[in-house]
CSV table of C-alpha atoms and ligand atoms in Angstrom, one decimal:
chain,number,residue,atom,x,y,z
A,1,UNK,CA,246.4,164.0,27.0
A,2,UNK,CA,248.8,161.3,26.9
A,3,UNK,CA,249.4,158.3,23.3
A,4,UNK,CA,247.5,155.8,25.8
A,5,UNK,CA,244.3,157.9,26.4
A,6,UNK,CA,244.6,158.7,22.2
A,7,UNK,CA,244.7,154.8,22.0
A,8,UNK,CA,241.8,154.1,24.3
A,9,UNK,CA,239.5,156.3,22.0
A,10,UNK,CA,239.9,153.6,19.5
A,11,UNK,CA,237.7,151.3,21.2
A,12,UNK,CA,235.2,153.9,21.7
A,13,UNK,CA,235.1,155.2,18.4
A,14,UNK,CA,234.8,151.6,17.2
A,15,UNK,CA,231.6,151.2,19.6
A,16,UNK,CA,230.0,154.0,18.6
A,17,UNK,CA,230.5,153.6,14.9
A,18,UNK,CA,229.2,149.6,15.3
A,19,UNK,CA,226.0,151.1,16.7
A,20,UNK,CA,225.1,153.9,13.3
A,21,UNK,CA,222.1,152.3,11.8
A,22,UNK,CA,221.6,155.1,9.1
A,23,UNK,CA,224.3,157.3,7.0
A,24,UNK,CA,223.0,160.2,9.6
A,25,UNK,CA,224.6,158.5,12.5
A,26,UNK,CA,228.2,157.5,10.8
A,27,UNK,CA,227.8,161.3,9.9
A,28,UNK,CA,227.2,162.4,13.6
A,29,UNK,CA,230.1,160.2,14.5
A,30,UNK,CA,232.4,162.2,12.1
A,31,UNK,CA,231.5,165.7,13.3
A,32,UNK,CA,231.6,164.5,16.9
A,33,UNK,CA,235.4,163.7,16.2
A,34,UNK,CA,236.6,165.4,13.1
A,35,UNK,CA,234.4,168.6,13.3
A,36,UNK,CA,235.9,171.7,14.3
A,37,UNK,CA,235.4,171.2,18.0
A,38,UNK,CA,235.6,167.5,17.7
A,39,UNK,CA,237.9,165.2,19.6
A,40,UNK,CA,240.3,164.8,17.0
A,41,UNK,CA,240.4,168.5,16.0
A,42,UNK,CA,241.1,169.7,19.4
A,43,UNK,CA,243.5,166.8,20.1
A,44,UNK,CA,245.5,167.9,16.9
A,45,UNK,CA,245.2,171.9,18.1
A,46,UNK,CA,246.5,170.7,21.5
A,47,UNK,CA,249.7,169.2,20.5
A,48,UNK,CA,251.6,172.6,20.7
A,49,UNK,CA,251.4,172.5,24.1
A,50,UNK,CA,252.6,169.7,24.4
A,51,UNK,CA,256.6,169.3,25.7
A,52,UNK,CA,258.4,169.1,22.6
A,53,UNK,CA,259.6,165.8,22.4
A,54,UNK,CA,256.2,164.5,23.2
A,55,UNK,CA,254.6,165.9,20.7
A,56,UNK,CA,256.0,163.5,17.7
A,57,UNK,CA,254.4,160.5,19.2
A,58,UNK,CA,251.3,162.9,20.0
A,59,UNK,CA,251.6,163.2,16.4
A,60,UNK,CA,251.4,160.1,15.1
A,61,UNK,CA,249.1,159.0,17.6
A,62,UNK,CA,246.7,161.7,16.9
A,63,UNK,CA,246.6,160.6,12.4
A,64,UNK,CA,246.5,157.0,13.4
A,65,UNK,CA,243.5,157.4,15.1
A,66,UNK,CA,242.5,159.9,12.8
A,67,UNK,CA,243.3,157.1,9.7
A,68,UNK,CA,241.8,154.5,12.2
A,69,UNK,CA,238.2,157.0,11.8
A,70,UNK,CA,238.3,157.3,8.6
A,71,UNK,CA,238.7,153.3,7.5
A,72,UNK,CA,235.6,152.5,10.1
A,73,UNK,CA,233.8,155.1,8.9
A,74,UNK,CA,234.1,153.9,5.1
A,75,UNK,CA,233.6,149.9,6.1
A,76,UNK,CA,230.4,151.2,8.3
A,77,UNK,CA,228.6,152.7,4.7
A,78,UNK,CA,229.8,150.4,2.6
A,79,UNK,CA,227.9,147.4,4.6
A,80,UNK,CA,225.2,149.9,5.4
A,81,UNK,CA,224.9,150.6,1.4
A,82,UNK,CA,224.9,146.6,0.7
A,83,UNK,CA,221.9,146.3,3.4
A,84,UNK,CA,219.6,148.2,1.4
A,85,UNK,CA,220.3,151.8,3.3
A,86,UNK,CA,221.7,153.5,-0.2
A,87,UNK,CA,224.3,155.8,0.0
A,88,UNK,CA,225.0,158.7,-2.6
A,89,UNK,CA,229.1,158.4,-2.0
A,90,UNK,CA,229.3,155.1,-1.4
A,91,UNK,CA,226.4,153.4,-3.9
A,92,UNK,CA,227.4,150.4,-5.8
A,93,UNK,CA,228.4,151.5,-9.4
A,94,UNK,CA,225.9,150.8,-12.1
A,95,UNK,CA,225.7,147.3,-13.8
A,96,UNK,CA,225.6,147.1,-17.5
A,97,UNK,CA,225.1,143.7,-17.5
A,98,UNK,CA,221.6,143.9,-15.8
A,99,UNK,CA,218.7,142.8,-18.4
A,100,UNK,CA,217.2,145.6,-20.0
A,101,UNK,CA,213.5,146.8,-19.2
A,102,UNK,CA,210.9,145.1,-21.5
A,103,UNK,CA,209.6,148.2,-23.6
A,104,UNK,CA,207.2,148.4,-26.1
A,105,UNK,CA,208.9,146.4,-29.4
A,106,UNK,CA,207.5,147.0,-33.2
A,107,UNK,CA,207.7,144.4,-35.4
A,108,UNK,CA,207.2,143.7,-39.3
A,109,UNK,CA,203.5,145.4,-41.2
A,110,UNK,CA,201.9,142.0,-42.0
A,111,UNK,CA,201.7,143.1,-45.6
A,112,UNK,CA,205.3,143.1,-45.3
A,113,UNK,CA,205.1,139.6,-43.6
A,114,UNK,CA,202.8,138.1,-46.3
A,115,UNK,CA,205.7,139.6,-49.1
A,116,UNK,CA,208.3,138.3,-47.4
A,117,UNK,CA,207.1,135.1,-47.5
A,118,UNK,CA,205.5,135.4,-51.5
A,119,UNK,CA,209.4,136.2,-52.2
A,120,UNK,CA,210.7,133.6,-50.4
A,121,UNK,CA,208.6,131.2,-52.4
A,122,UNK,CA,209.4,132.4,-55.8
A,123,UNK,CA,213.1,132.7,-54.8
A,124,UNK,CA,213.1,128.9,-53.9
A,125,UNK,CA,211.1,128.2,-57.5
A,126,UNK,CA,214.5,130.3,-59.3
A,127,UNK,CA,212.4,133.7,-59.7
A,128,UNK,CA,214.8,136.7,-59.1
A,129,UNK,CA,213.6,140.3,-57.9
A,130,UNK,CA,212.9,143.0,-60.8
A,131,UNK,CA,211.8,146.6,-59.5
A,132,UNK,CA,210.4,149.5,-61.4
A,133,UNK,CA,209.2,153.2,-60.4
A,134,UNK,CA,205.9,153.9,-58.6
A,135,UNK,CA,205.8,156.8,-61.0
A,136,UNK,CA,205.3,155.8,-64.5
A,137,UNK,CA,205.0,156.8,-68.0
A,138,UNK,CA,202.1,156.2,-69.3
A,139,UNK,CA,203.7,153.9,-72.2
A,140,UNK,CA,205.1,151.4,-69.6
A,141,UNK,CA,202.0,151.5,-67.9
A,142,UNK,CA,199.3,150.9,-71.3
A,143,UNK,CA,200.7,151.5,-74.6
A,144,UNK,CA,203.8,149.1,-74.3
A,145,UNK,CA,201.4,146.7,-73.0
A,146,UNK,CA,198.7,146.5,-75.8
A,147,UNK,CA,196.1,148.6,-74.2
A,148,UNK,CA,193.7,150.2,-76.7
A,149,UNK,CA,193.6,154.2,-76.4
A,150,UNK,CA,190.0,154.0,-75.5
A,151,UNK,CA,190.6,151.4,-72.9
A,152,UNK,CA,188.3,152.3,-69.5
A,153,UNK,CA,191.3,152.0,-66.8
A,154,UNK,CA,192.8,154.2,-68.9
A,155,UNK,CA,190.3,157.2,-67.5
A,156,UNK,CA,191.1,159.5,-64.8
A,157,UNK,CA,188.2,158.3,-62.9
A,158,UNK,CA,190.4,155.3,-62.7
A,159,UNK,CA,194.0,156.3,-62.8
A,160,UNK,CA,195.8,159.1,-61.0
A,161,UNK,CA,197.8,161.1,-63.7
A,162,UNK,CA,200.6,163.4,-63.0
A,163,UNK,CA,200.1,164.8,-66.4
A,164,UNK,CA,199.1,163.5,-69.8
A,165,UNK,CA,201.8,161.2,-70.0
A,166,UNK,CA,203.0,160.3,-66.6
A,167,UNK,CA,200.9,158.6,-63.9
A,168,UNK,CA,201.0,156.7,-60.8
A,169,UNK,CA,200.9,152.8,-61.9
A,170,UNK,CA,197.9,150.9,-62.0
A,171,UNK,CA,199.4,147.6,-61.9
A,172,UNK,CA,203.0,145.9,-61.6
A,173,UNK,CA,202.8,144.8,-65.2
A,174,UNK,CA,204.7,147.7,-66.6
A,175,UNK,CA,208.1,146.3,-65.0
A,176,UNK,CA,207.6,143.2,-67.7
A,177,UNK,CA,208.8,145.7,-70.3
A,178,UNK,CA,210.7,147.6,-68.4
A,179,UNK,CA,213.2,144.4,-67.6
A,180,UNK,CA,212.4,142.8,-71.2
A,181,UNK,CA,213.8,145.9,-72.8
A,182,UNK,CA,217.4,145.4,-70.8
A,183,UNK,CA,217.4,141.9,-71.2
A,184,UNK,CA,217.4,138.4,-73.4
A,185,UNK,CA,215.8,135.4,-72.7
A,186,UNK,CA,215.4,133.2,-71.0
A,187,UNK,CA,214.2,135.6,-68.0
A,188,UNK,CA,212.1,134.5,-64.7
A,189,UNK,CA,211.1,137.6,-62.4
A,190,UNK,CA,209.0,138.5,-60.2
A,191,UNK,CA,208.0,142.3,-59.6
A,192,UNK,CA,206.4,143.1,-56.0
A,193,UNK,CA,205.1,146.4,-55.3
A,194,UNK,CA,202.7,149.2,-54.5
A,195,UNK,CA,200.6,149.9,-57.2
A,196,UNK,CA,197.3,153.1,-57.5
A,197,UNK,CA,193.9,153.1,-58.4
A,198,UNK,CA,191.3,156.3,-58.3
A,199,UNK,CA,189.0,153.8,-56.8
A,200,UNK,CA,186.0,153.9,-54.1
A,201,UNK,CA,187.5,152.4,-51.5
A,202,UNK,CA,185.4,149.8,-49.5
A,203,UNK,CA,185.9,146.7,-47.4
A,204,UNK,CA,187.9,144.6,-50.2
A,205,UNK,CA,189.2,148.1,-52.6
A,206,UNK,CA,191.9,150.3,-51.5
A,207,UNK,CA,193.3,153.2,-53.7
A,208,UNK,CA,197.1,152.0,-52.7
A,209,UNK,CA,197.5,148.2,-52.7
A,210,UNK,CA,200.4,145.8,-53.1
A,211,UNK,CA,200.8,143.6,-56.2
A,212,UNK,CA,203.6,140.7,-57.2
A,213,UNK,CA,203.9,140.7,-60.8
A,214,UNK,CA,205.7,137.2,-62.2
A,215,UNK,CA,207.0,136.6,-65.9
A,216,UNK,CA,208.8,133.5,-67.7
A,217,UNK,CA,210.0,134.1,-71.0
A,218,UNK,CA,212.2,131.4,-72.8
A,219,UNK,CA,211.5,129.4,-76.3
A,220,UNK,CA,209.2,126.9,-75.5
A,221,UNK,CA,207.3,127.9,-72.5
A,222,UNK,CA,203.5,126.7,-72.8
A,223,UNK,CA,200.0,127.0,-70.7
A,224,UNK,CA,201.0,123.9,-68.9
A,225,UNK,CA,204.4,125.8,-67.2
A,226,UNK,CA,202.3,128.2,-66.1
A,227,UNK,CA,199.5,125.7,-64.5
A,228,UNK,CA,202.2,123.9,-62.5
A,229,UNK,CA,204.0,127.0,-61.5
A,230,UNK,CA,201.1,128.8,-60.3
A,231,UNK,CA,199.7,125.2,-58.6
A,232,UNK,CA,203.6,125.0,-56.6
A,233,UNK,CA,203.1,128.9,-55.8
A,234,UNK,CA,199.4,128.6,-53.7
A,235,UNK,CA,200.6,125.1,-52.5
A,236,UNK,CA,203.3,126.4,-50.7
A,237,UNK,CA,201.9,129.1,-49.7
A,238,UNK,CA,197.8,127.6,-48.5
A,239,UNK,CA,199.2,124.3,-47.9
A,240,UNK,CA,199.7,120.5,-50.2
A,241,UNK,CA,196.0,120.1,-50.5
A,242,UNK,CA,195.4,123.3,-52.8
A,243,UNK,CA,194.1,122.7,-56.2
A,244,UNK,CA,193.6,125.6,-58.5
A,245,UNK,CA,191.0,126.2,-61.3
A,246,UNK,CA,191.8,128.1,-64.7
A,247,UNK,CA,189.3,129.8,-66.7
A,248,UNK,CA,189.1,132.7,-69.5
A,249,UNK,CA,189.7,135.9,-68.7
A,250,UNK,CA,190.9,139.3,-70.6
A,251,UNK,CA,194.0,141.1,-70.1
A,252,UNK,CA,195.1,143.1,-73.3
A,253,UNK,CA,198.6,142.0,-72.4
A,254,UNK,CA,198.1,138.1,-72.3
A,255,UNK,CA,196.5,135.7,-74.9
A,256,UNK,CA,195.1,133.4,-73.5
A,257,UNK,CA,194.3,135.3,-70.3
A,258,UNK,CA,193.0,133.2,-67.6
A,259,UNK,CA,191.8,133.9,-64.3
A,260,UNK,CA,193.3,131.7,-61.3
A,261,UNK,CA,191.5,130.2,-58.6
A,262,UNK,CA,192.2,127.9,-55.5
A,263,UNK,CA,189.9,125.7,-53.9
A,264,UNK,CA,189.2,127.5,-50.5
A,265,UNK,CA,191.4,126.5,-47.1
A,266,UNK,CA,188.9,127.2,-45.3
A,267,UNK,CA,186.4,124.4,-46.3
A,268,UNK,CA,189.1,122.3,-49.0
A,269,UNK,CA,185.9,123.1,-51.5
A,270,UNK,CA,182.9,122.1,-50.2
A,271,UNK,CA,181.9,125.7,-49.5
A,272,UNK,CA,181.9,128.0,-46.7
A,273,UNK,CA,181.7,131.7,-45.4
A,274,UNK,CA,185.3,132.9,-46.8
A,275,UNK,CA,184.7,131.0,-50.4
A,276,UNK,CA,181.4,133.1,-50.5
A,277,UNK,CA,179.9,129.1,-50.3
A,278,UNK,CA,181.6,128.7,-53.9
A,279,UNK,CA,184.4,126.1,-53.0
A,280,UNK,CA,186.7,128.8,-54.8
A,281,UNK,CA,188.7,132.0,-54.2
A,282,UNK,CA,190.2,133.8,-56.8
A,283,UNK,CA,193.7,134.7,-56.5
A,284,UNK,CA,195.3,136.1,-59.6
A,285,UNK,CA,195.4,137.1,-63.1
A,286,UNK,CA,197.6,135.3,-65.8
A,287,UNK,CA,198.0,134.2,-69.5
A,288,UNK,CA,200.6,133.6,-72.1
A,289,UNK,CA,202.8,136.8,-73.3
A,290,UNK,CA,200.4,139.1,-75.8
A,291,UNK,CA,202.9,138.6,-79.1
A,292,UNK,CA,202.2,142.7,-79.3
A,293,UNK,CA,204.1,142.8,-76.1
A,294,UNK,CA,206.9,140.9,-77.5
A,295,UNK,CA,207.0,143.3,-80.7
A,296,UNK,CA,207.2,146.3,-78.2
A,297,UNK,CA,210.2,145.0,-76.4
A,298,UNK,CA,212.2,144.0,-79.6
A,299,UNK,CA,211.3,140.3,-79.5
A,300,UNK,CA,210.7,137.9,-81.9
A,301,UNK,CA,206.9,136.2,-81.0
A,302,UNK,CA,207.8,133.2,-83.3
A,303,UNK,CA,211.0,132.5,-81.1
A,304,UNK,CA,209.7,133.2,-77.6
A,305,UNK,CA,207.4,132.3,-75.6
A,306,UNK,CA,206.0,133.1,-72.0
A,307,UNK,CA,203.8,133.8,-69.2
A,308,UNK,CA,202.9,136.3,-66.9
A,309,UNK,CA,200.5,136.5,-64.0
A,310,UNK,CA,199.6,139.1,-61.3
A,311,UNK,CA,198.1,139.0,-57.8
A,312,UNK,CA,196.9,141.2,-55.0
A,313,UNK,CA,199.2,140.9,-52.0
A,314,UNK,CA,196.3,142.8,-49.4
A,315,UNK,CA,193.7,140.3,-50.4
A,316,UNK,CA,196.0,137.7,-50.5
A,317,UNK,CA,197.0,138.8,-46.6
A,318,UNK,CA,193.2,139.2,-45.9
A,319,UNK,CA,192.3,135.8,-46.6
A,320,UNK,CA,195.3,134.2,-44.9
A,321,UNK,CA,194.8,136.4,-41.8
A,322,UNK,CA,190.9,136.5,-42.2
A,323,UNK,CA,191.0,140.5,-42.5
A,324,UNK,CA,187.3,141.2,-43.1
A,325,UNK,CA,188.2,145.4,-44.7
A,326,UNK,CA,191.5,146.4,-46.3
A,327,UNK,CA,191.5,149.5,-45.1
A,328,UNK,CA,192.9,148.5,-41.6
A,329,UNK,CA,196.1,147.8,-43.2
A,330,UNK,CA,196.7,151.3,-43.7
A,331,UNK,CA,195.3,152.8,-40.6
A,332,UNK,CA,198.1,152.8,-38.0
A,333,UNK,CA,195.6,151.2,-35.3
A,334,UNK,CA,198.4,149.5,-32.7
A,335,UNK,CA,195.8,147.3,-31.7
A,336,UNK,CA,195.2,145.9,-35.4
A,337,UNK,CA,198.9,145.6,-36.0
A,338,UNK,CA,200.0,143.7,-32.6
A,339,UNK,CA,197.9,141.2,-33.4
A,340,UNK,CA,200.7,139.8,-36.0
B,1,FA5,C1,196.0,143.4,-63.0
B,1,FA5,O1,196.4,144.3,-62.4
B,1,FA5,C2,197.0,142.7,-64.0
B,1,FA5,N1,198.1,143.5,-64.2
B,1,FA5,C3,197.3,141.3,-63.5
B,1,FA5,C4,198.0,140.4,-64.5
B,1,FA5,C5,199.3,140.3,-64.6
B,1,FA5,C6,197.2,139.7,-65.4
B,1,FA5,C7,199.9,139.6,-65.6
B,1,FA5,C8,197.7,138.9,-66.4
B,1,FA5,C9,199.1,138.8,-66.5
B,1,FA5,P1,193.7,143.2,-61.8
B,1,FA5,O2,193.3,144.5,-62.1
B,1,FA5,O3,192.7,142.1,-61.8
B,1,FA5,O4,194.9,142.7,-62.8
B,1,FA5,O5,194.5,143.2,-60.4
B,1,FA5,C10,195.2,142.1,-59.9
B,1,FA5,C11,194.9,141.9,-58.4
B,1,FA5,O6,195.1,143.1,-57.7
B,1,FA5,C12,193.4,141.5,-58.2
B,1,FA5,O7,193.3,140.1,-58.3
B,1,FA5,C13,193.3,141.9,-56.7
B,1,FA5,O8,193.8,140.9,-55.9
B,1,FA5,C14,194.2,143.1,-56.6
B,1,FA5,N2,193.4,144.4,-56.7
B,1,FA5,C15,192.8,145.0,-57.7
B,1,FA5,N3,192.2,146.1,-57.4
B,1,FA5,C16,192.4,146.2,-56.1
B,1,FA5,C17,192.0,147.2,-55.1
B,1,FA5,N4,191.3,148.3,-55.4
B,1,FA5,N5,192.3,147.0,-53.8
B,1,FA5,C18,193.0,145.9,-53.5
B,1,FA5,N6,193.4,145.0,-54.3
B,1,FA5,C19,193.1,145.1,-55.6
C-alpha cells in the first residue's frame, strides 16, 4: 500500500457516499471503512510494517483520508436530513419561533362580560366601585335599612342564615350603609355583586344571582337626577332609542320607590315575544334615600338627599343575549358558554 493508492480511495469513497439514499447506507459506508476490519482500520494497523521512513507519510495519508470520511459522511446526512429523510444526530434543532398549535382557549363567563360593560358605563357617568362581604350581618342586610322585624324576606324560607344574626345577603343594598357609614357626602357608587335567595329556582329565579347596587347622595339630589341617570344608564347600554317608564313601587329603604322600565329592544314598544307583548321590560328597582336610612348612618335627612336603585345583572344578560332559563349560567355546559 503505497500514499497514491490511499489517495485513489478518495474518489471511491466519494462515489459511494454520493450514492447513500437513506442514513443506513452512509452507515454501511462507515463500517465498510472505519469498522474494525474496514479499509481504513486495516490501513492504519498496517503502517507498522511499513519501512520506517514511509510510514510518516503513510500516516498522514491514512487521517486525511480518514478526515476526508468523516466531512463527506457529515455533508451526506446533513442534506439527507434537509430532504425530508430525518436524522436523530443530525436533525435540525427546534424552532421557537414556529406558531404555536391552536388549542382549546377560554374566555370571559358572559355574566362577567355583561358586568364588565355595566361598570364601564357607570365609570364613564363618574360612579366609583364600593364592595362589601357576601357574608353579612343581619343589620346591614335589614335593620340598617328600615326593614320591619316582621318583614317576609326576612324568613328563612327566603334567606339563608348562618345564624340568628349573620346571613348570606339578599340584595347589594347593604353596601349603601356600609360605605355611608365611612364616608361624607357627596358620594356616587355603585356596588356589583353576588347576592342569595332560598328561592325555587325556575327558568327566570336562581338561588345565586348577580346584582349592581347604585347610590347618589349629595344636598340637592331630586327624582328628576335619578330619571335622567337611570334613562343615560339603559341608553347606553340597549341603544339611543330606549325610553324608560317609572311607576310606584315599595322598598322599605326608598321613599318614593319606583319600579324602572324600558321600552323593549326587541320591538321599540309596539310589543313582542321578549316584552311579554307589553312594549315594556322591567329592569330595576329605585327611589329616593328612606330618611330612616340616613338616621342609621349618622346623616342629617334635612341636609341630604339621594337615590338609590338596584338591578339584576343575570336577567339583565338574559335579555341582551336572549337566554330563555338562568340556570345555564351556572351549569358549566362548554357548549352554552362558547357561544359568547
Ligand atoms: C332588590 O333587591 C333591591 N335591593 C333593589 C333596590 C335597590 C331597590 C335600591 C331600590 C333601591 P329586588 O328584590 O326586586 O330588589 O331585586 C332586584 C333585581 O334582582 C330584580 O329586578 C331582578 O332582576 C333580580 N332578581 C331578584 N330575584 C332574583 C332571582 N331569584 N334570580 C335572578 N334574579 C333575581
Amino acid at each position: 500500500m503505497d500514499v497514491e493508492n490511499i489517495e485513489k480511495l478518495e474518489s471511491k469513497i466519494r462515489w459511494e457516499i454520493n450514492r447513500c439514499e437513506r442514513r443506513d447506507d452512509l452507515q454501511a459506508v462507515r463500517v465498510k471503512y472505519l469498522g474494525r476490519k474496514g479499509q481504513i482500520t486495516l490501513l492504519l494497523r498496517s503502517i507498522k510494517d511499513a519501512p520506517p521512513r514511509e510510514r510518516p507519510r503513510l500516516g498522514a495519508a491514512c487521517n486525511r483520508l480518514k478526515d476526508f470520511l468523516e466531512e463527506q459522511l457529515a455533508a451526506k446526512a446533513e442534506e439527507l436530513s434537509r430532504a425530508g429523510e430525518a436524522n436523530e444526530l443530525y436533525q435540525p434543532p427546534h424552532d421557537p419561533t414556529l406558531p404555536a398549535h391552536d388549542g382549546i382557549r377560554g374566555h370571559r363567563h358572559v355574566i362577567s362580560m355583561v358586568l364588565r360593560r355595566m361598570k364601564e358605563i357607570f365609570y364613564g357617568m363618574g360612579y366609583s366601585l364600593a364592595e362589601g362581604p357576601d357574608v353579612e350581618l343581619e343589620y346591614y342586610n335589614f335593620q340598617a335599612l328600615n326593614f320591619p322585624e316582621e318583614h317576609p324576606s326576612r324568613d328563612t324560607q327566603d334567606t339563608f342564615y348562618v345564624t340568628d344574626d349573620i346571613l348570606l345577603r339578599t340584595h347589594t343594598s347593604p353596601v349603601q350603609i356600609r360605605y355611608m357609614e365611612s364616608h361624607t357626602p357627596p358620594l356616587k357608587i355603585i356596588a356589583p355583586g353576588k347576592v342569595y335567595r332560598n328561592e325555587s329556582i325556575d327558568p327566570s329565579h336562581a338561588a345565586e344571582f348577580y346584582q349592581v347596587e347604585g347610590l347618589y347622595v349629595d344636598t340637592d339630589v331630586s327624582l328628576a337626577d335619578l330619571k335622567k341617570e337611570v334613562e343615560i344608564f339603559v341608553q347606553q347600554l340597549f341603544g339611543p332609542q330606549t325610553q324608560i317608564r317609572f311607576r310606584p313601587d315599595f322598598f322599605p329603604f326608598v321613599e318614593p320607590g319606583v319600579d324602572v322600565a324600558m321600552t323593549c329592544f326587541g320591538c321599540l314598544g309596539k310589543g313582542c315575544q321578549i316584552c311579554k307583548q307589553t312594549g315594556w321590560i322591567e329592569v330595576m328597582g329605585a327611589g329616593m334615600v328612606h330618611p330612616s336610612v340616613f338616621r342609621a348612618v349618622g346623616y342629617d335627612p334635612d341636609v341630604y338627599s339621594g337615590f338609590a336603585f338596584g338591578m339584576g345583572v343575570d336577567r339583565l344578560a338574559m335579555l341582551m343575549y336572549g337566554i330563555s332559563d338562568i340556570r345555564l349560567f351556572l351549569a358549566d355546559d362548554l357548549r352554552f358558554l362558547y357561544q359568547f
